[in-house]
Short mmCIF file of C-alpha atoms in Angstrom, two decimals:
data_model
loop_
_atom_site.label_atom_id
_atom_site.label_comp_id
_atom_site.label_asym_id
_atom_site.label_seq_id
_atom_site.Cartn_x
_atom_site.Cartn_y
_atom_site.Cartn_z
CA ASP A 48 0.00 0.00 0.00
CA SER A 49 1.60 3.26 -1.18
CA GLY A 50 -0.56 5.48 1.02
CA VAL A 51 -2.06 7.28 -1.97
CA THR A 52 -5.82 6.78 -2.25
CA GLN A 53 -7.79 7.14 -5.46
CA THR A 54 -11.53 6.94 -5.95
CA PRO A 55 -13.42 5.59 -7.72
CA LYS A 56 -11.46 2.50 -8.79
CA HIS A 57 -13.72 1.89 -11.76
CA LEU A 58 -16.07 4.18 -13.62
CA ILE A 59 -18.23 3.55 -16.68
CA THR A 60 -19.96 6.45 -18.34
CA ALA A 61 -21.24 7.66 -21.69
CA THR A 62 -19.81 10.04 -24.25
CA GLY A 63 -20.50 13.67 -23.50
CA GLN A 64 -20.67 13.14 -19.76
CA ARG A 65 -18.50 14.63 -17.02
CA VAL A 66 -16.69 12.77 -14.24
CA THR A 67 -14.55 13.68 -11.25
CA LEU A 68 -11.65 11.58 -10.04
CA ARG A 69 -10.36 12.06 -6.54
CA CYS A 70 -6.93 11.59 -5.00
CA SER A 71 -5.70 11.76 -1.42
CA PRO A 72 -1.89 11.99 -1.18
CA ARG A 73 0.30 10.26 1.36
CA SER A 74 0.37 11.91 4.74
CA GLY A 75 2.92 14.72 4.64
CA ASP A 76 3.19 14.90 0.85
CA LEU A 77 2.56 18.34 -0.63
CA SER A 78 2.73 17.48 -4.33
CA VAL A 79 0.12 15.69 -6.38
CA TYR A 80 0.58 14.52 -9.95
CA TRP A 81 -1.93 13.20 -12.47
CA TYR A 82 -1.06 10.78 -15.26
CA GLN A 83 -3.09 9.14 -18.00
CA GLN A 84 -2.36 5.64 -19.29
CA SER A 85 -4.30 4.54 -22.35
CA LEU A 86 -4.49 0.86 -23.24
CA ASP A 87 -1.04 -0.68 -23.56
CA GLN A 88 0.57 2.75 -23.56
CA GLY A 89 3.00 4.53 -21.32
CA LEU A 90 2.14 7.10 -18.69
CA GLN A 91 1.42 10.58 -20.00
CA PHE A 92 1.95 13.43 -17.55
CA LEU A 93 -1.12 15.64 -17.23
CA ILE A 94 -0.61 18.13 -14.43
CA GLN A 95 1.08 18.69 -11.08
CA TYR A 96 0.15 20.70 -8.00
CA TYR A 97 2.32 21.70 -5.08
CA ASN A 98 0.66 22.88 -1.88
CA GLY A 99 -2.44 24.03 -3.70
CA GLU A 100 -0.78 25.70 -6.66
CA GLU A 101 -0.42 24.42 -10.20
CA ARG A 102 3.28 23.99 -10.92
CA ALA A 103 3.56 22.03 -14.16
CA LYS A 104 1.32 21.16 -17.05
CA GLY A 105 1.74 18.38 -19.57
CA ASN A 106 -0.48 17.12 -22.34
CA ILE A 107 -3.73 17.93 -20.61
CA LEU A 108 -6.74 18.59 -22.82
CA GLU A 109 -8.79 21.75 -22.36
CA ARG A 110 -11.76 19.54 -21.49
CA PHE A 111 -9.82 18.37 -18.43
CA SER A 112 -9.14 20.41 -15.33
CA ALA A 113 -7.75 19.77 -11.90
CA GLN A 114 -7.28 21.41 -8.56
CA GLN A 115 -5.68 20.76 -5.21
CA PHE A 116 -7.63 21.73 -2.12
CA PRO A 117 -6.38 23.18 1.20
CA ASP A 118 -6.43 19.70 2.76
CA LEU A 119 -4.11 18.68 -0.13
CA HIS A 120 -6.45 16.23 -1.79
CA SER A 121 -6.85 16.71 -5.52
CA GLU A 122 -9.59 16.24 -8.06
CA LEU A 123 -9.31 15.71 -11.81
CA ASN A 124 -12.40 16.76 -13.75
CA LEU A 125 -13.00 15.29 -17.19
CA SER A 126 -15.81 16.78 -19.25
CA SER A 127 -17.42 16.23 -22.68
CA LEU A 128 -16.02 12.74 -22.55
CA GLU A 129 -15.03 10.96 -25.73
CA LEU A 130 -14.35 7.29 -26.42
CA GLY A 131 -10.64 8.06 -26.56
CA ASP A 132 -10.65 9.27 -22.97
CA SER A 133 -11.05 5.70 -21.80
CA ALA A 134 -7.89 5.04 -19.81
CA LEU A 135 -6.35 4.38 -16.45
CA TYR A 136 -5.85 7.64 -14.57
CA PHE A 137 -3.15 7.62 -11.94
CA CYS A 138 -2.47 10.01 -9.13
CA ALA A 139 0.93 10.17 -7.48
CA SER A 140 2.30 12.19 -4.60
CA SER A 141 5.68 13.28 -3.33
CA VAL A 142 7.00 15.26 -0.41
CA GLY A 143 8.45 18.06 -2.48
CA GLY A 144 8.11 19.25 -6.01
CA ALA A 145 10.52 16.79 -7.60
CA GLY A 146 11.03 13.93 -5.20
CA GLU A 147 10.25 10.24 -5.19
CA LEU A 148 6.78 9.54 -6.53
CA PHE A 149 4.31 7.13 -4.97
CA PHE A 150 1.30 6.06 -7.01
CA GLY A 151 -2.26 5.22 -6.16
CA GLU A 152 -3.95 2.19 -7.68
CA GLY A 153 -5.55 4.25 -10.41
CA SER A 154 -9.06 4.98 -11.59
CA ARG A 155 -10.11 2.99 -14.64
CA LEU A 156 -12.44 5.07 -16.80
CA THR A 157 -14.48 3.47 -19.55
CA VAL A 158 -16.42 5.75 -21.90
CA LEU A 159 -19.11 3.99 -23.93
CA GLY B 248 11.99 18.41 -23.32
CA ILE B 249 13.92 15.44 -22.06
CA GLN B 250 13.68 12.18 -24.00
CA VAL B 251 13.57 8.86 -22.16
CA GLU B 252 14.20 5.67 -24.12
CA GLN B 253 13.87 2.19 -22.73
CA SER B 254 15.16 -1.02 -24.24
CA PRO B 255 14.30 -3.64 -25.13
CA PRO B 256 10.61 -2.89 -25.68
CA ASP B 257 9.67 -6.52 -25.15
CA LEU B 258 11.43 -9.39 -23.42
CA ILE B 259 10.50 -13.03 -22.96
CA LEU B 260 12.45 -15.07 -20.42
CA GLN B 261 12.43 -18.58 -19.13
CA GLU B 262 11.97 -18.75 -15.38
CA GLY B 263 15.36 -18.61 -13.67
CA ALA B 264 17.03 -16.50 -16.35
CA ASN B 265 18.71 -13.14 -15.75
CA SER B 266 18.04 -9.93 -17.65
CA THR B 267 19.16 -6.33 -17.98
CA LEU B 268 16.81 -3.49 -18.84
CA ARG B 269 18.16 -0.16 -19.99
CA CYS B 270 16.97 3.44 -19.69
CA ASN B 271 18.68 6.22 -21.64
CA PHE B 272 17.87 9.87 -21.07
CA SER B 273 18.80 12.91 -23.09
CA ASP B 274 19.52 15.46 -20.37
CA SER B 275 20.86 15.73 -16.84
CA VAL B 276 18.43 14.45 -14.24
CA ASN B 277 17.84 15.22 -10.60
CA ASN B 278 16.24 11.91 -9.90
CA LEU B 279 15.36 8.64 -11.55
CA GLN B 280 12.95 5.94 -10.52
CA TRP B 281 12.21 2.40 -11.68
CA PHE B 282 8.67 1.06 -11.40
CA HIS B 283 7.07 -2.29 -12.03
CA GLN B 284 3.51 -2.30 -13.34
CA ASN B 285 2.03 -5.67 -12.54
CA PRO B 286 -0.63 -7.38 -14.69
CA TRP B 287 -3.34 -5.83 -12.48
CA GLY B 288 -2.12 -2.34 -13.35
CA GLN B 289 -0.54 -1.42 -10.03
CA LEU B 290 2.63 0.69 -10.17
CA ILE B 291 5.15 -0.53 -7.64
CA ASN B 292 8.22 1.46 -6.67
CA LEU B 293 11.40 -0.52 -7.24
CA PHE B 294 14.22 1.99 -6.92
CA TYR B 295 14.77 5.69 -6.41
CA ILE B 296 18.25 6.00 -7.86
CA PRO B 297 19.52 9.33 -9.25
CA SER B 298 23.05 7.89 -9.19
CA GLY B 299 25.00 4.91 -7.95
CA THR B 300 23.92 1.34 -7.35
CA LYS B 301 21.21 -0.17 -5.17
CA GLN B 302 20.10 -3.71 -4.56
CA ASN B 303 16.87 -5.17 -3.29
CA GLY B 304 16.75 -8.95 -3.27
CA ARG B 305 16.96 -10.30 -6.80
CA LEU B 306 16.76 -6.81 -8.28
CA SER B 307 19.46 -4.22 -8.53
CA ALA B 308 19.84 -0.93 -10.37
CA THR B 309 22.70 1.26 -11.45
CA THR B 310 22.49 4.83 -12.68
CA VAL B 311 25.47 6.49 -14.39
CA ALA B 312 24.26 10.06 -14.42
CA THR B 313 27.30 11.44 -16.28
CA GLU B 314 26.63 9.05 -19.16
CA ARG B 315 22.85 9.45 -18.96
CA TYR B 316 21.70 5.91 -18.51
CA SER B 317 20.36 3.54 -15.91
CA LEU B 318 20.22 -0.25 -15.82
CA LEU B 319 17.84 -2.55 -14.00
CA TYR B 320 19.06 -6.09 -13.37
CA ILE B 321 16.69 -8.92 -12.66
CA SER B 322 18.30 -12.17 -11.56
CA SER B 323 16.72 -15.60 -11.29
CA SER B 324 13.50 -14.31 -12.81
CA GLN B 325 10.15 -15.59 -11.59
CA THR B 326 6.73 -15.59 -13.23
CA THR B 327 5.66 -12.89 -10.78
CA ASP B 328 8.26 -10.58 -12.35
CA SER B 329 6.07 -10.36 -15.46
CA GLY B 330 4.63 -6.98 -16.29
CA VAL B 331 5.95 -3.67 -17.56
CA TYR B 332 9.02 -1.95 -16.18
CA PHE B 333 9.11 1.83 -16.40
CA CYS B 334 11.92 4.27 -15.92
CA ALA B 335 10.90 7.81 -14.91
CA VAL B 336 13.13 10.88 -14.68
CA ASN B 337 12.95 14.38 -13.32
CA THR B 338 15.24 17.19 -14.49
CA GLY B 339 14.74 19.44 -11.49
CA GLY B 340 11.43 20.97 -12.47
CA PHE B 341 8.02 19.73 -11.52
CA LYS B 342 7.56 17.20 -14.31
CA THR B 343 8.50 13.55 -13.99
CA ILE B 344 8.60 11.94 -17.41
CA PHE B 345 8.20 8.23 -18.09
CA GLY B 346 9.80 6.09 -20.72
CA ALA B 347 7.64 3.82 -22.87
CA GLY B 348 8.49 0.79 -20.75
CA THR B 349 9.87 -2.72 -21.22
CA ARG B 350 7.23 -5.43 -21.30
CA LEU B 351 8.55 -8.58 -19.63
CA PHE B 352 6.99 -12.03 -19.78
CA VAL B 353 8.54 -14.81 -17.72
CA LYS B 354 7.58 -18.33 -18.77
CA ALA B 355 7.24 -21.13 -16.23
#
C-alpha cells in the first residue's frame, strides 16, 4: 500500500458526460501529480500541484481540469467525454516538487 | 523536453534467467525511478536512484548520471516478475517523465 488513495477505482460512463476523479496523497506529501495511461501505452503526464498551486502542465486537454484543495487532496475533472478518454488515470504524490513519486492504484475510466 | 528511451521494448524469459533493462535519457536528471507495473495495473516502486547502485533482493539498479543511462538487473526471474518496467526521470522541475516501458513475460 503506497498510502495514496484514489476513488473511484472503476467508472463507466457515456460520451458527453462529465466525471470527477479524486486523490488523497500520502500523509505529509505536498505534491500531487496526475497521469493518464491509455491501453497498452506509457504514462502521460497531465498536471502537477504543489501545496495548492499548479506547478507544471503536460499534455492535458482543455476539457480536463484539476485542482488541489487546502487539505491537499486533488480532483481531476474530465468533461465532454469521448471514447478516446477511456484510460487508467493515476495520481501520485511526493513530499516536495521533484522527489520520489508514490502512485495510487488508479481509476479505470471506460467511456461507452 | 527530455527524452527517455527504454530497451528492449519486449522481453521473454524462461523462469530462472537473468536480464538487464536499460533506460537512456537525453539530459541531466535530478532523480530517476524504476517502477514495475504488474498485470493488475498497479505501479510498484522498485528503486529511487539518481546515481550509484542499489540492490533489493533479486533486483538491482545502477544509474550512471554522467553518461545518462540507468540499468535494472533482474536475476533468477520468476513468473511474478512479469509486467511492464518503467523508468521515470525528473530534471529538477516539476515534471517527472516516463519512458515507454519494457514489457517482460517470464515463462514457467
